[in-house]
Coordinates of C-alpha atoms in Angstrom, one line a residue:
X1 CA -270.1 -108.3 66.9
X2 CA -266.7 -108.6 65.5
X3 CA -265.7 -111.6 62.6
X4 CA -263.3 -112.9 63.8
X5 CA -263.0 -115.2 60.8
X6 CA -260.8 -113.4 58.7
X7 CA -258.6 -112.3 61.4
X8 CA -254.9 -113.3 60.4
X9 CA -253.6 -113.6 64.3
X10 CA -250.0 -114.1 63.0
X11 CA -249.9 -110.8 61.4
X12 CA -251.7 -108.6 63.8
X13 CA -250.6 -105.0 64.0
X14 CA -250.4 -103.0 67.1
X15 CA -253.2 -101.5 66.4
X16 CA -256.7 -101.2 68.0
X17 CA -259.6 -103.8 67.0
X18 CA -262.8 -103.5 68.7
X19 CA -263.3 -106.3 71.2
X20 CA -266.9 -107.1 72.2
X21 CA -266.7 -106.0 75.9
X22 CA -265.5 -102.8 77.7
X23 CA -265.8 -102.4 81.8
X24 CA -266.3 -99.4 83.8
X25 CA -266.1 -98.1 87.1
X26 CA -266.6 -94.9 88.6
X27 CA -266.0 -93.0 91.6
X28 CA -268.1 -90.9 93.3
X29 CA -269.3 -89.3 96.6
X30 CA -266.6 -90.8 97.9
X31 CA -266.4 -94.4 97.1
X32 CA -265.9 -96.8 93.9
X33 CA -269.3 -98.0 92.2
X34 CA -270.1 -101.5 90.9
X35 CA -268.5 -102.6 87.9
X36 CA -270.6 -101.9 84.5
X37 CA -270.3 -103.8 81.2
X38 CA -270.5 -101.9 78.4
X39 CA -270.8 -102.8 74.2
X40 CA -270.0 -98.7 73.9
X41 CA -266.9 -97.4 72.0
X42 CA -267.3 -94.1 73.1
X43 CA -267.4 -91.9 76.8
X44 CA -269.8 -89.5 77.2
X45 CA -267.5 -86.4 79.8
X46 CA -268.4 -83.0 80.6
X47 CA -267.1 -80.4 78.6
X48 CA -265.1 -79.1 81.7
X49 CA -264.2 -82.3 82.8
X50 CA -260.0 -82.3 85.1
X51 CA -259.0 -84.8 82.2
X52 CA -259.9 -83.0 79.5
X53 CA -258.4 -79.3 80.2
X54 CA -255.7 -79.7 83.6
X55 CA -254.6 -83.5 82.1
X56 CA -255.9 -85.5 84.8
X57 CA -255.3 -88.9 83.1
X58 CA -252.7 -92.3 83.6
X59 CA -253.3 -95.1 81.8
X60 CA -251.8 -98.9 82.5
X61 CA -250.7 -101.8 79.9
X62 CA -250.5 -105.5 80.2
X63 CA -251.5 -108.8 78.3
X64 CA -252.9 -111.9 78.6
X65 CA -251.6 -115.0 76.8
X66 CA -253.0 -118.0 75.2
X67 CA -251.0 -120.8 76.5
X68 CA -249.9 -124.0 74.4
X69 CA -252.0 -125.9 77.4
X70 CA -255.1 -123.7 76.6
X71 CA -254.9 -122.0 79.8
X72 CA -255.6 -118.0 79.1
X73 CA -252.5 -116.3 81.4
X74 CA -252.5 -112.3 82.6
X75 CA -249.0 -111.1 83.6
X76 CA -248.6 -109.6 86.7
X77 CA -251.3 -107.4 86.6
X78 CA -250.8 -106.7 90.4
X79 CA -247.5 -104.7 89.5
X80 CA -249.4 -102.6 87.3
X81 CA -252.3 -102.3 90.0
X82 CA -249.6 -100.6 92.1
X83 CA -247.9 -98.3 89.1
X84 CA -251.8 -97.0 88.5
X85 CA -252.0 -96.6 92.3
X86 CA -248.7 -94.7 92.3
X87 CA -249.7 -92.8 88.9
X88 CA -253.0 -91.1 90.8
X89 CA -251.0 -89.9 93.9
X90 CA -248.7 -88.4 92.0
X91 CA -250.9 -86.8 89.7
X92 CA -254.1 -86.1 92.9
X93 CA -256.0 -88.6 91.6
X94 CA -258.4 -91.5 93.2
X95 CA -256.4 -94.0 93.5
X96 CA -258.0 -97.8 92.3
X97 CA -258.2 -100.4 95.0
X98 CA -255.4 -103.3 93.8
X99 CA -258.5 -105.6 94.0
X100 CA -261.3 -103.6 92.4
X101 CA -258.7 -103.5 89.4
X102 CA -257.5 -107.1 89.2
X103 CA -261.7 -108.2 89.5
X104 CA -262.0 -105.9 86.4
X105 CA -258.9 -107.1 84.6
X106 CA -259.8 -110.6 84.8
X107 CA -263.8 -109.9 83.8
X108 CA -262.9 -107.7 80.7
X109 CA -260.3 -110.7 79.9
X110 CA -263.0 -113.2 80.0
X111 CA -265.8 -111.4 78.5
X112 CA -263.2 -111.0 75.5
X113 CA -262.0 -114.4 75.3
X114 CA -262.4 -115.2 72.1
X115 CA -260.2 -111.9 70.9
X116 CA -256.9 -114.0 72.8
X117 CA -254.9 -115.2 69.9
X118 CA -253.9 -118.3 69.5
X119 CA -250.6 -120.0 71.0
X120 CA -248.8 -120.2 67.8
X121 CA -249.5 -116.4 66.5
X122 CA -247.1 -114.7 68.3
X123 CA -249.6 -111.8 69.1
X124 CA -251.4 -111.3 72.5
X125 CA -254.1 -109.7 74.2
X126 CA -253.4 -106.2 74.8
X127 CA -255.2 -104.8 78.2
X128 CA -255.8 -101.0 78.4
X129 CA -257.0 -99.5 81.6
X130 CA -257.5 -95.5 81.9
X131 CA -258.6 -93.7 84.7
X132 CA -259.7 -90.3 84.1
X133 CA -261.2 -87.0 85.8
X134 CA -264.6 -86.4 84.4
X135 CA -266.0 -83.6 87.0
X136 CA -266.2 -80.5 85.8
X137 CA -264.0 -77.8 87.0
X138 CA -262.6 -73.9 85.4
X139 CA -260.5 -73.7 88.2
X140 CA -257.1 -75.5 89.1
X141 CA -258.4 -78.1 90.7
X142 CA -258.4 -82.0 91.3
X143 CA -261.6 -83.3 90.5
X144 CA -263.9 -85.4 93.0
X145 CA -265.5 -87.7 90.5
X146 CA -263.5 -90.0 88.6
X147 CA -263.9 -92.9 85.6
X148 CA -261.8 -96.4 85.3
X149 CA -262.3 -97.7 81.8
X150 CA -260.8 -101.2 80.5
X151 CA -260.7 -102.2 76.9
X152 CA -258.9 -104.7 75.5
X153 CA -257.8 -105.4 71.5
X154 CA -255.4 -108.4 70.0
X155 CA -252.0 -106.8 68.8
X156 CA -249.1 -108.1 67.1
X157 CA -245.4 -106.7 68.0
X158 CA -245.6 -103.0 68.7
X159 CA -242.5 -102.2 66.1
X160 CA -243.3 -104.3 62.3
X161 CA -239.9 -105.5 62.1
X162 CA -240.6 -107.8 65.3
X163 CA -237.7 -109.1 67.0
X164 CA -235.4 -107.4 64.7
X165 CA -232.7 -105.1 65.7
X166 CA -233.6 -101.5 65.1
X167 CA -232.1 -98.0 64.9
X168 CA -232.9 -95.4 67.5
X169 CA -231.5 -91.5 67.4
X170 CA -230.9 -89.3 70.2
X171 CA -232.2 -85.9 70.0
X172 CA -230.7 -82.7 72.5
X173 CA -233.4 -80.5 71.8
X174 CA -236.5 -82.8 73.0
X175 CA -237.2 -83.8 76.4
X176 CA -239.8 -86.5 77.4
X177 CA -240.5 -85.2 81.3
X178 CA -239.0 -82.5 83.3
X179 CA -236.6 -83.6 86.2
X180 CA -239.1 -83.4 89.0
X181 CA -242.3 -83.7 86.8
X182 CA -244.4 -86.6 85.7
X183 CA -241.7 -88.7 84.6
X184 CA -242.5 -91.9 87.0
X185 CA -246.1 -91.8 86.1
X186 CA -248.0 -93.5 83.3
X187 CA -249.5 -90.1 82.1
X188 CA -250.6 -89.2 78.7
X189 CA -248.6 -86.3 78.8
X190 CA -245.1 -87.9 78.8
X191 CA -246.1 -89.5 75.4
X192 CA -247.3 -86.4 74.0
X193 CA -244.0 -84.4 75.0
X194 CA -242.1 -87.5 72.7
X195 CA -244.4 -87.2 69.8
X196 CA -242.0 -84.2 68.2
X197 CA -238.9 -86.5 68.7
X198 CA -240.7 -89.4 67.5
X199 CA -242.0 -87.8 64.5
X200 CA -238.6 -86.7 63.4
X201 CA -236.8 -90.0 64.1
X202 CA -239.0 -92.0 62.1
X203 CA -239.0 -89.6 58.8
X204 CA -235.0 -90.2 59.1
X205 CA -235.4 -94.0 59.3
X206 CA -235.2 -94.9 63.0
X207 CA -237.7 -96.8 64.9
X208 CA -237.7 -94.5 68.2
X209 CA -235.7 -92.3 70.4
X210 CA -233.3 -92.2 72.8
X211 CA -234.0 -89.7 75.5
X212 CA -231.2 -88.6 77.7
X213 CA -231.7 -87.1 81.1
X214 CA -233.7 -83.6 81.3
X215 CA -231.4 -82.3 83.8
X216 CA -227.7 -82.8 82.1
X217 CA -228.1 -84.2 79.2
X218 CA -225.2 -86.9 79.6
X219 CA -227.3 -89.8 81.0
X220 CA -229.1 -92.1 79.0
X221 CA -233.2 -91.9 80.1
X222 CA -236.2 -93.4 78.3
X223 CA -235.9 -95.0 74.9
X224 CA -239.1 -94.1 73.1
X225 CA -242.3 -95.4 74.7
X226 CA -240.3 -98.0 76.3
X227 CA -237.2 -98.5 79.1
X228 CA -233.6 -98.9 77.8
X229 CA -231.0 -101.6 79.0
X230 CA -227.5 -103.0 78.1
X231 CA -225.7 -105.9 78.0
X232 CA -222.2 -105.2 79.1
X233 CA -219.9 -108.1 80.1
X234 CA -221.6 -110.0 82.5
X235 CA -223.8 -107.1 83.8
X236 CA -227.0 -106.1 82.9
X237 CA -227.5 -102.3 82.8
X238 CA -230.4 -100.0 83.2
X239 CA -230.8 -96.4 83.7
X240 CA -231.3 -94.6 87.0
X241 CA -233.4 -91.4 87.0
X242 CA -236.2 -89.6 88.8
X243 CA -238.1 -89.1 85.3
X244 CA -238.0 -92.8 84.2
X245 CA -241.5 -94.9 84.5
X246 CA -241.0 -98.0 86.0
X247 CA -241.3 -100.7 83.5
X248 CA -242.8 -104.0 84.4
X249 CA -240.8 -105.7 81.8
X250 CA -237.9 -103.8 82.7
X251 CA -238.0 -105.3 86.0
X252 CA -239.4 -108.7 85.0
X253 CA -236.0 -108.7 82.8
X254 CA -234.0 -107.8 85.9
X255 CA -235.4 -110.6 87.9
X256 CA -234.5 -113.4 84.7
X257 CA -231.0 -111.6 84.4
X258 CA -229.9 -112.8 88.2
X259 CA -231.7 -116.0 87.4
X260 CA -229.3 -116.6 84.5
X261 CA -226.6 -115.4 86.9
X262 CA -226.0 -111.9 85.4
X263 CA -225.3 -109.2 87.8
X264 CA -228.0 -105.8 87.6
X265 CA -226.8 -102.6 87.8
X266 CA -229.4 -100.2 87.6
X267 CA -227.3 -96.5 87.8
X268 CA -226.6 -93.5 85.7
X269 CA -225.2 -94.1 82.1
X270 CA -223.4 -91.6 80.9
X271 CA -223.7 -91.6 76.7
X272 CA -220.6 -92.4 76.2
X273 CA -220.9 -95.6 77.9
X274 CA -222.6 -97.1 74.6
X275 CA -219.0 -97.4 72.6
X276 CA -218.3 -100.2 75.8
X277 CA -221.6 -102.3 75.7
X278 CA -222.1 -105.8 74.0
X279 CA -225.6 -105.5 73.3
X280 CA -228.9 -102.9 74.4
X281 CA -232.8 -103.6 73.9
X282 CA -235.3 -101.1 74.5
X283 CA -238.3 -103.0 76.9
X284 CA -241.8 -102.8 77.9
X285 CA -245.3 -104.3 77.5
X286 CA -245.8 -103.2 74.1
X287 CA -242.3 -103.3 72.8
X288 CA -241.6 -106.5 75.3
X289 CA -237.5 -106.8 74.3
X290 CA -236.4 -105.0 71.1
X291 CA -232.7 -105.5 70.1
X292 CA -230.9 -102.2 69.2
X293 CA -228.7 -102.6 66.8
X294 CA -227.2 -98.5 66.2
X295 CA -227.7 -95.5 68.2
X296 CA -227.0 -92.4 66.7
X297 CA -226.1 -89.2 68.4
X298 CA -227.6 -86.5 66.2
X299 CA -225.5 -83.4 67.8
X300 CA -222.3 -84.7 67.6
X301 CA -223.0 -87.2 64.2
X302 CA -221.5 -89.9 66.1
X303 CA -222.6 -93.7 65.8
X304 CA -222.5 -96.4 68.1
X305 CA -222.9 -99.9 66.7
X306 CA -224.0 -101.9 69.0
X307 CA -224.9 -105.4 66.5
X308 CA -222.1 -105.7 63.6
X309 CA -224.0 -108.3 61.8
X310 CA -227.7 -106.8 62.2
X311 CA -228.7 -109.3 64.6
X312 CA -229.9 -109.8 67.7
X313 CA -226.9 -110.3 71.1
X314 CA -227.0 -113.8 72.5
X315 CA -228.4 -112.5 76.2
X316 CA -231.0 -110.5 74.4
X317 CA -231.9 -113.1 72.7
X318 CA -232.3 -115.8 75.8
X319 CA -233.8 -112.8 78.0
X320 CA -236.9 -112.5 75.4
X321 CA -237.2 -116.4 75.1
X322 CA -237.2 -117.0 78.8
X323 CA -240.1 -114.1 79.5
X324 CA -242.4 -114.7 76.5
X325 CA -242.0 -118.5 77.6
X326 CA -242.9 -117.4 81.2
X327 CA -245.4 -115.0 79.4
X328 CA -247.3 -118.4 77.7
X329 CA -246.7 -121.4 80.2
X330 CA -243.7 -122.8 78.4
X331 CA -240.9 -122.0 81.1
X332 CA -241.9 -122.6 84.8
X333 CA -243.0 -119.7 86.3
X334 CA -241.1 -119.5 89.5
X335 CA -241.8 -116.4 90.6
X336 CA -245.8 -116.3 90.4
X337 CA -246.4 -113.7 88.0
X338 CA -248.9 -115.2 85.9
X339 CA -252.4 -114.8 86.9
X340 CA -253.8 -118.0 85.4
X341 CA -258.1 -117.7 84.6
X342 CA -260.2 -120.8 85.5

């Protein structure tokens, strides 16, 4: 089993660390198993299984939280019950009984307990769930047989520089979903179409990308592997599109926005509109609220500063407070989206 002695939990990458626990379920003749418990790192599939060759795979994120009172908090793991849910429909998939998944969420949490850092770290307990196709098939197909796998590893802040504003570039030539594709589904795909962009961002110094819409190319879309918003006024703006997955965060942000009496706009945004906003954060389980402080438009070598003194916006600021204090039991949780473990 894993030492966890010389674990530093303040410094944790985003990275994977092998956990003592995995749990499994599978479907087949019709009908979900029992949940297994597994030691294994490793899946044994057919070599013609759906996932492998026609990309029959979504995947979910969330994390659990070590609170300052000890309790061990999940959050909202039934909003990502629903995104898998909507993930295998879209894709012909099995979808996972909300309850089947939040009994497995909360066993592979506990089974792991020891891996949930510390209050005072700063890192959390990133949960994993993938569902893939594992019957074979050479033809087109979905498949009739079907695997749920949930792992868990600590993590630190998905970008180094933490809550740190960073640089993103947008890019003409890549797109991250077509306009009627996969876009609103946690598929594997989508990530692999943004690898290109990625790649290229990064070896000039940014931390991500900014996609803009597949269809026009005026709107602003997905930042990266996370959701983009603004600060504009008194408004808090996110994009509108077909080929945008639904963040949790995104709309956990929303929800504290209104409380703090911002008004939400969630609409097209044209490019453009970035020379008019105050402040803009990319969002999402693993990036949870990133200040952006330029975003540069590579076709037309334009730059829009969006922090003048390199540091994260006011509202920015008090939106990440107020959810990673939700997030750890700190700020009341009015709106029940902690799943607390006995």
């Amino acid at each position: 089993m894993t030492n966890l002695e010389n674990i530093n939990w303040s410094s944790l990458p985003f990275g994977y660390l092998k956990a003592d626990y995995n749990v499994r379920c599978i479907y087949k003749d019709g009908k979900w198993g029992e949940i297994e418990v597994s030691d294994s790192e490793f899946v044994n599939i057919h070599i013609a299984a759906t996932c492998l060759h026609y990309g029959q795979e979504i995947f979910e994120g969330l994390k659990a939280f070590r609170g300052k009172d000890g309790k061990i908090r999940i959050f909202r793991p039934e909003a990502n019950a629903q995104r898998l849910i909507n993930s295998a429909k879209g894709i012909k998939m099995e979808p996972v009984p909300e309850e089947l998944f939040l009994e497995m969420v909360k066993k592979v949490v506990k089974l792991n307990e020891r891996f949930i850092p510390p209050y005072e770290s700063g890192s959390s307990l990133y949960i994993r769930p993938v569902e893939i196709g594992t019957q074979a098939r050479v033809g087109v197909k979905p498949a009739d047989e079907y695997t749920l796998i949930i792992f868990v590893t600590p993590v630190g802040p998905y970008f180094p520089e933490g809550f740190k504003p960073t640089k993103v570039a947008v890019y003409r030539e890549y797109d991250r979903a077509a306009p009627c594709g996969t876009g609103r589904w946690k598929v594997g795909g989508n990530y692999a179409c943004g690898m290109g962009a990625t790649a290229r961002a990064q070896e000039n110094g940014f931390s991500a990308v900014l996609f803009l819409d597949p269809k026009e190319k005026k709107y602003l879309d997905e930042c990266g592997p996370a959701n983009f918003f603004a600060i504009k006024g008194n408004k808090y703006i996110t994009p509108k599109s077909g080929s945008i997955l639904p963040s949790i965060t995104n709309m956990s942000l929303q929800q504290i926005a209104k409380d703090m009496g911002l008004e939400v706009e969630c609409r097209p945004i044209p490019i453009e509109e970035l020379a008019e906003v105050d402040e803009a954060a990319e969002c999402g389980t693993a990036a949870v609220c990133s200040p952006l402080s330029e975003i540069y438009d590579n076709d037309n070598d334009k730059t829009y500063v969006i922090s003048k003194d390199g540091n994260p916006g006011p509202v920015v600021t008090e939106l990440y407070k107020r959810l990673q204090g939700i997030q750890k039991g700190d700020i009341e949780d009015i709106h029940g989206w902690n799943t607390i473990l006995d």
